[in-house]
């Protein structure tokens, strides 16, 4: 896709700090970036936190307590006639979102971010993540506030371009803040929208540190958001969680105007979305899916999600049930990692089209698939909130007993459904891949149980209700070996 002429992109850093980030040129002089550019300047972090308590829009040179901030020497790098050029800049205005800060502090509690080699709780820097900084490269000219408003208004999506789940997006940023990767494009989707008034977007793009301050565009190349982070740590494991502030949120603050976002997916059949549930089993939690087979209703998930037989399932319409456990693999961490429960809705029965249907086929390599679940945070299905992420991907490999996909799957999505484009349940997400070489988790290399390979077992049980028939859900030695990633036999013809 062609980058729009309305905004150029670049990198930005402060001469007194070590952090580099991405930036967007609003015009020839004005630049916008994430407040996280200040992460390694504790004094300025404190000053900014105090300033935004009084107003969500702060003009730096008019606020006495921001004197140190106003004097910071920023440098902006942009491309001019195929040559990278560096020029000085000064901070002029801060735009702060209380809603984004509250979202990060509540829904995303537990995330940590790396700052100068140390892991810091995201809560300590929530104000920076919730702020954008507008700078000017013209150090001698005063910029009128109305001029900034006019430029930001040009970037606002129209009411017909409001963000929806599964919208295709293009991000422009500079990975690691390294100009060797200057203005890199990534194509992905909006996989979740959360926070008060849909202020935060979660993407499925493969971003890295340094993306903060980069842009998120829709297919019409209208700006949909500004990137605020991508890689974090959660319980000592790396997680990919590309976040952006919704442009609607920025517009509501600066322009005092908001278009209503349509956050309900239209690309995935409704019954597929309705059938997904959050599963809680005495503090151990994951994702599940309700399906119907031969007139019987069940919930399927992973065995390792169920710590006990005390199970609670929460659905999109706030229905809460306590299903009866029918089968759980008696051997922990062994294929197939499947648990089956009876779906009994005591308050009111659900119609057949409320449940998803099983796919009795193996997806072809490259076929579009959708992983649905609750990555990382149980708070995505808590109280009045029910925000499962919908993450597109493709089937990358199939071997008997295992389907591999490149959907981004992380902790909390265990037991979650993998749907095809018709909303048929084709697989159950089990795990991603953790390398023993670098101790990192690779969320886009994951392993799922193909429904086709267990379909006959489930079908037989739905007809006979003979629990002995479910013993077939314990895979044979060859399949178990594959799941444990034991190397295959290689014939040596030397």
XYZ file of C-alpha atoms in Angstrom:
494
model
C 0.000 0.000 0.000
C 1.124 3.530 -0.699
C 1.936 5.650 2.326
C -0.379 8.699 2.412
C 1.071 12.132 1.737
C -0.824 13.579 4.703
C 1.850 12.362 7.114
C 5.519 11.508 6.837
C 7.133 9.210 9.325
C 10.419 9.208 11.170
C 12.234 8.452 14.407
C 12.697 10.581 17.486
C 15.005 10.603 20.500
C 16.068 12.918 23.303
C 19.761 13.809 23.473
C 19.734 13.308 27.251
C 18.147 9.853 27.053
C 18.695 6.490 25.406
C 15.184 5.628 24.202
C 14.337 5.952 20.504
C 10.812 5.795 19.138
C 8.792 6.297 15.982
C 7.138 9.583 15.040
C 4.597 11.042 12.610
C 4.930 14.384 10.842
C 1.643 16.288 10.901
C 3.094 18.857 8.499
C 6.573 20.175 7.679
C 7.163 21.310 11.250
C 4.860 19.522 13.688
C 5.655 16.000 14.888
C 3.628 13.642 17.069
C 4.896 10.679 19.092
C 4.087 8.575 22.153
C 4.643 9.961 25.638
C 6.761 6.868 26.253
C 9.657 8.772 24.653
C 10.175 10.180 28.184
C 10.423 6.782 29.889
C 14.074 7.136 30.934
C 13.663 10.633 32.429
C 12.103 10.143 35.864
C 11.938 13.864 36.638
C 9.966 14.606 33.476
C 7.694 11.623 34.114
C 6.804 13.111 37.490
C 6.288 16.578 36.011
C 4.052 15.275 33.237
C 2.000 13.178 35.669
C 1.337 16.256 37.788
C 0.529 18.494 34.809
C -2.133 16.250 33.269
C -4.038 16.111 36.565
C -5.242 19.633 35.789
C -5.983 19.345 32.060
C -5.922 16.615 29.382
C -4.341 19.088 26.935
C -1.256 20.851 28.290
C 0.769 23.492 26.473
C 4.283 22.816 27.702
C 5.674 26.363 27.602
C 2.708 27.735 29.568
C 3.064 25.348 32.492
C 5.752 26.411 34.981
C 6.204 22.926 36.433
C 7.142 21.620 32.967
C 10.178 23.871 32.698
C 12.609 20.923 32.509
C 10.403 19.201 29.955
C 10.238 22.328 27.803
C 14.027 22.515 27.668
C 14.594 18.924 26.547
C 16.531 18.693 23.294
C 14.741 16.264 20.969
C 16.043 15.144 17.595
C 13.812 13.978 14.764
C 15.052 11.925 11.812
C 13.065 11.921 8.570
C 13.612 11.025 4.939
C 14.129 13.939 2.553
C 14.901 13.219 -1.108
C 16.044 9.686 -0.185
C 18.440 11.014 2.461
C 17.915 10.682 6.216
C 18.133 14.059 7.892
C 18.224 14.910 11.581
C 16.780 18.119 12.980
C 16.139 19.495 16.484
C 12.669 19.701 18.009
C 10.989 20.972 21.166
C 7.917 19.625 22.934
C 4.958 21.942 22.510
C 1.823 20.139 23.651
C 0.764 17.039 25.591
C -2.527 15.234 24.983
C -3.477 12.854 27.781
C -6.262 10.246 27.987
C -7.591 9.370 31.416
C -9.532 6.485 29.854
C -6.420 4.902 28.350
C -4.571 5.196 31.663
C -7.413 3.543 33.570
C -7.593 0.761 30.969
C -3.882 0.029 31.322
C -4.043 0.115 35.117
C -7.066 -2.156 35.460
C -7.627 -4.458 32.492
C -3.916 -4.873 31.718
C -2.648 -5.112 35.288
C 0.450 -7.322 35.557
C 2.218 -6.283 32.375
C 5.837 -5.179 32.674
C 7.911 -3.206 30.198
C 11.687 -3.185 29.704
C 13.315 0.196 30.382
C 17.104 0.386 30.157
C 17.349 -3.349 30.785
C 15.097 -3.360 33.858
C 11.541 -4.690 34.027
C 9.116 -2.056 35.246
C 5.369 -2.467 35.931
C 3.270 -0.822 33.246
C 1.240 0.819 36.023
C 4.237 3.031 36.889
C 4.331 4.374 33.330
C 0.619 4.327 32.506
C 0.541 8.123 32.207
C 3.239 8.011 29.511
C 1.465 5.253 27.576
C -1.750 7.279 27.804
C -0.143 10.464 26.454
C 0.993 11.729 23.095
C 3.509 14.525 22.666
C 3.320 17.110 19.896
C 6.641 18.731 19.016
C 7.794 21.426 16.609
C 10.995 21.501 14.580
C 10.670 25.280 14.206
C 12.222 26.369 17.484
C 11.616 30.085 16.934
C 7.985 30.028 15.835
C 5.016 29.785 18.164
C 2.388 27.366 16.928
C -1.255 28.346 17.277
C -3.393 25.809 19.132
C -6.066 26.058 16.438
C -3.466 25.043 13.847
C -2.784 21.817 15.749
C -6.515 21.154 16.011
C -6.915 21.611 12.262
C -4.098 19.161 11.514
C -5.454 16.536 13.902
C -8.942 16.967 12.471
C -7.598 16.072 9.021
C -6.378 12.795 10.474
C -9.714 11.870 12.038
C -11.572 8.957 10.408
C -15.119 9.719 9.308
C -18.089 8.184 11.099
C -18.308 5.520 8.375
C -14.683 4.541 8.997
C -15.029 3.703 12.690
C -12.894 0.819 13.907
C -14.347 -2.691 13.865
C -12.958 -6.012 14.988
C -10.989 -7.734 12.231
C -10.488 -4.511 10.259
C -7.331 -4.789 8.191
C -4.720 -2.238 9.252
C -1.269 -1.096 8.165
C 1.247 0.097 10.740
C 4.210 2.334 9.929
C 7.018 2.417 12.479
C 10.756 1.922 12.888
C 11.474 -1.333 14.766
C 13.929 -0.945 17.655
C 14.224 2.750 16.734
C 16.977 1.634 14.355
C 17.084 3.579 11.092
C 18.196 0.399 9.311
C 14.499 -0.535 9.585
C 13.274 2.992 8.855
C 9.521 3.229 8.206
C 8.731 -0.476 8.144
C 5.202 -1.520 7.156
C 3.293 -4.322 8.846
C -0.123 -5.519 7.707
C -2.467 -6.989 10.285
C -5.869 -6.679 11.901
C -7.683 -5.178 14.852
C -8.079 -8.178 17.147
C -9.713 -6.406 20.091
C -11.055 -3.019 21.170
C -11.328 -2.261 24.860
C -11.336 0.381 27.554
C -13.992 3.016 28.212
C -15.424 4.311 24.912
C -13.209 1.856 22.966
C -10.110 3.944 23.638
C -7.485 1.200 23.126
C -6.899 -1.031 20.101
C -5.164 -4.414 20.222
C -3.537 -5.480 16.945
C -2.164 -8.772 15.683
C 0.763 -7.179 13.829
C 4.296 -8.368 14.584
C 5.774 -5.246 16.158
C 8.771 -4.668 18.408
C 10.206 -2.058 20.740
C 10.643 1.314 19.073
C 7.212 1.146 17.461
C 5.803 3.617 20.004
C 4.658 6.747 18.192
C 4.095 4.922 14.903
C 0.847 5.130 12.954
C -2.035 2.707 12.409
C -3.933 3.127 9.108
C -7.032 1.462 7.722
C -7.402 0.217 4.142
C -8.347 3.722 2.988
C -5.106 4.944 4.596
C -6.985 6.973 7.180
C -5.205 7.035 10.509
C -6.944 4.818 13.065
C -4.511 5.044 15.952
C -1.081 5.805 17.349
C 1.056 2.911 18.591
C 1.961 2.976 22.278
C 3.591 -0.420 22.851
C 4.090 -3.932 21.521
C 6.327 -6.199 23.600
C 5.867 -6.755 27.319
C 6.575 -9.281 30.053
C 3.867 -11.108 31.975
C 4.745 -13.485 34.810
C 8.352 -13.597 33.587
C 7.331 -14.584 30.061
C 7.464 -12.379 26.975
C 4.114 -11.504 25.410
C 3.265 -9.761 22.170
C 0.556 -7.190 22.847
C 0.603 -4.440 20.174
C -1.459 -1.561 21.577
C -2.591 1.708 20.025
C -4.598 4.704 21.188
C -7.717 4.976 19.065
C -7.727 8.184 16.970
C -11.330 8.609 18.073
C -10.031 8.964 21.617
C -7.490 11.608 20.627
C -10.184 13.452 18.673
C -12.564 13.398 21.633
C -9.924 15.107 23.778
C -8.481 17.661 21.363
C -11.557 18.337 19.220
C -14.233 17.505 21.795
C -15.841 15.174 19.264
C -16.377 11.450 19.014
C -17.737 9.046 16.431
C -19.192 5.857 17.801
C -17.073 2.826 16.951
C -18.774 -0.363 15.881
C -16.818 -2.911 17.842
C -18.850 -6.002 16.898
C -17.231 -8.154 14.274
C -19.149 -8.611 11.039
C -16.559 -10.821 9.361
C -17.154 -13.863 11.579
C -20.564 -15.556 11.912
C -22.375 -14.479 15.068
C -22.812 -17.981 16.446
C -19.054 -18.505 16.410
C -18.589 -15.426 18.572
C -21.490 -16.306 20.898
C -20.226 -19.817 21.517
C -16.906 -18.695 23.037
C -16.600 -18.671 26.819
C -14.123 -17.845 29.536
C -13.482 -20.891 31.733
C -12.482 -20.549 35.387
C -11.592 -23.609 37.438
C -10.541 -22.659 40.959
C -8.293 -19.845 39.721
C -6.949 -21.719 36.712
C -8.481 -20.160 33.610
C -8.590 -20.335 29.851
C -11.009 -20.354 26.923
C -13.671 -22.787 25.783
C -16.282 -23.201 23.072
C -19.860 -24.498 23.092
C -20.847 -26.753 20.182
C -23.784 -28.917 19.192
C -23.550 -32.423 17.767
C -26.506 -34.721 17.077
C -28.782 -32.501 19.134
C -26.500 -32.633 22.189
C -24.683 -29.569 23.531
C -21.130 -29.605 24.843
C -18.256 -27.339 25.817
C -14.754 -28.254 24.717
C -11.474 -26.926 26.080
C -8.036 -28.125 27.200
C -7.467 -30.503 30.095
C -4.745 -28.291 31.558
C -7.251 -25.423 31.901
C -9.303 -27.408 34.442
C -7.600 -27.524 37.828
C -10.667 -29.193 39.412
C -14.162 -30.387 38.522
C -15.492 -27.071 39.869
C -15.921 -25.215 36.568
C -17.466 -21.852 35.711
C -18.103 -20.746 32.123
C -18.927 -17.129 31.240
C -20.454 -16.318 27.841
C -20.901 -13.167 25.774
C -24.506 -12.556 26.873
C -23.343 -12.736 30.529
C -24.753 -16.243 30.837
C -22.863 -18.134 33.547
C -23.062 -21.910 33.808
C -21.343 -24.653 35.782
C -20.985 -27.499 33.280
C -20.649 -31.147 34.185
C -17.232 -32.572 33.344
C -17.565 -35.563 31.022
C -13.946 -36.232 30.107
C -10.516 -34.905 30.965
C -7.296 -36.520 29.797
C -6.079 -38.396 32.896
C -2.441 -37.977 31.857
C -1.331 -34.374 32.380
C 0.520 -32.730 29.509
C -0.198 -35.583 27.130
C -2.020 -35.588 23.796
C -4.766 -35.025 23.314
C -4.969 -32.189 25.819
C -8.777 -32.166 25.583
C -11.575 -31.744 28.119
C -15.266 -32.245 27.310
C -18.174 -30.868 29.352
C -21.951 -31.007 29.057
C -23.468 -27.574 28.390
C -26.541 -27.220 30.599
C -28.265 -23.828 30.640
C -30.661 -23.888 33.581
C -32.199 -20.405 33.189
C -33.163 -20.721 29.541
C -32.359 -23.134 26.764
C -30.286 -21.854 23.865
C -31.439 -22.343 20.288
C -29.405 -24.556 17.987
C -27.973 -21.624 16.052
C -26.484 -20.297 19.304
C -23.868 -23.074 19.256
C -21.050 -23.496 16.785
C -20.757 -26.573 14.582
C -17.786 -28.901 14.202
C -15.760 -28.977 10.989
C -15.212 -32.517 9.762
C -12.270 -31.647 7.511
C -8.597 -30.683 7.714
C -7.902 -27.046 6.752
C -5.702 -26.654 3.716
C -2.280 -25.057 4.166
C -2.659 -21.289 3.861
C -6.376 -21.326 4.666
C -7.656 -18.323 6.632
C -8.466 -19.179 10.257
C -9.543 -17.213 13.333
C -8.339 -17.820 16.892
C -10.747 -16.487 19.526
C -9.914 -16.213 23.199
C -8.683 -14.181 26.125
C -4.941 -13.590 25.749
C -2.986 -12.866 28.933
C -5.768 -11.172 30.929
C -8.673 -12.742 32.784
C -10.032 -9.194 33.166
C -11.142 -9.329 29.508
C -14.140 -11.329 30.788
C -14.877 -9.836 34.160
C -18.090 -8.251 35.444
C -19.752 -6.304 32.648
C -16.717 -6.725 30.382
C -16.589 -9.502 27.791
C -13.864 -8.810 25.251
C -12.454 -11.940 23.592
C -9.796 -11.186 21.014
C -10.350 -12.385 17.447
C -7.002 -13.026 15.807
C -6.768 -13.959 12.120
C -4.071 -16.255 10.835
C -3.520 -19.185 8.523
C -2.958 -22.912 8.697
C 0.790 -23.389 8.262
C 1.287 -27.154 8.640
C -0.657 -30.315 9.334
C 0.594 -33.612 10.650
C -1.734 -36.314 11.915
C -2.916 -35.164 15.325
C -1.539 -31.610 15.102
C -2.552 -28.490 13.218
C -0.038 -25.637 13.209
C -1.175 -22.030 12.659
C 0.401 -18.573 12.691
C -2.435 -17.011 14.700
C -1.039 -15.110 17.673
C -1.850 -17.392 20.621
C -0.747 -16.655 24.174
C -1.497 -17.699 27.740
C -5.215 -17.499 28.457
C -6.151 -18.757 24.994
C -5.602 -22.419 25.882
C -8.700 -24.403 24.945
C -9.905 -21.629 22.690
C -11.551 -22.276 19.326
C -9.955 -21.987 15.906
C -12.731 -21.167 13.433
C -12.790 -21.160 9.658
C -14.399 -18.314 7.706
C -17.802 -20.021 7.944
C -17.635 -20.172 11.736
C -17.006 -23.930 11.844
C -14.793 -25.165 14.676
C -11.715 -26.647 12.970
C -9.300 -26.931 15.914
C -8.678 -26.345 19.617
C -5.727 -24.131 20.573
C -3.372 -25.863 22.999
C 0.027 -24.179 23.134
C 2.531 -21.894 21.498
C 6.269 -22.545 21.271
C 8.990 -21.666 23.771
C 12.546 -21.968 22.505
C 15.144 -23.614 24.719
C 17.815 -21.586 22.913
C 16.743 -18.068 23.916
C 13.987 -18.866 26.472
C 11.538 -16.755 24.465
C 7.934 -17.588 23.603
C 7.016 -17.453 19.915
C 3.294 -16.782 19.942
C 2.811 -17.204 16.175
C 4.155 -20.766 16.192
C 1.401 -22.748 17.859
C -0.084 -26.215 18.022
C -3.778 -27.102 17.921
C -5.863 -30.277 18.059
C -7.608 -30.728 14.686
C -11.325 -31.391 15.196
C -11.293 -33.740 12.198
C -8.923 -36.094 14.034
C -11.275 -36.449 17.016
C -14.598 -35.936 15.219
C -15.568 -39.613 15.059
C -14.896 -40.020 18.794
C -17.059 -37.025 19.688
C -19.774 -38.132 17.275
C -19.847 -41.646 18.707
C -20.165 -40.323 22.252
C -22.964 -37.934 21.277
C -24.920 -40.926 19.955
C -24.137 -43.537 22.619
C -23.177 -41.452 25.684
C -20.711 -44.244 26.403
C -17.842 -42.598 28.299
C -15.592 -45.533 27.479
C -15.612 -44.368 23.859
C -13.842 -41.163 24.927
C -10.713 -43.162 25.731
C -9.867 -42.601 22.076
C -9.062 -39.000 23.010
C -5.819 -40.365 24.444
C -3.654 -40.233 21.345
C -1.373 -43.032 20.212
C 2.387 -43.010 20.765
C 3.214 -41.430 17.397
C 0.903 -38.460 17.973
C 2.081 -38.025 21.574
C 5.679 -37.963 20.341
C 4.854 -35.217 17.859
C 3.246 -33.125 20.568
C 6.376 -33.475 22.694
C 8.388 -32.309 19.653
C 10.478 -35.452 19.592
C 12.593 -35.437 16.409
C 11.234 -37.648 13.634
C 13.151 -40.651 12.371
C 15.649 -39.636 9.670
C 16.966 -42.335 7.372
C 20.681 -42.001 6.645
C 21.434 -42.965 3.045
C 25.155 -42.214 3.243
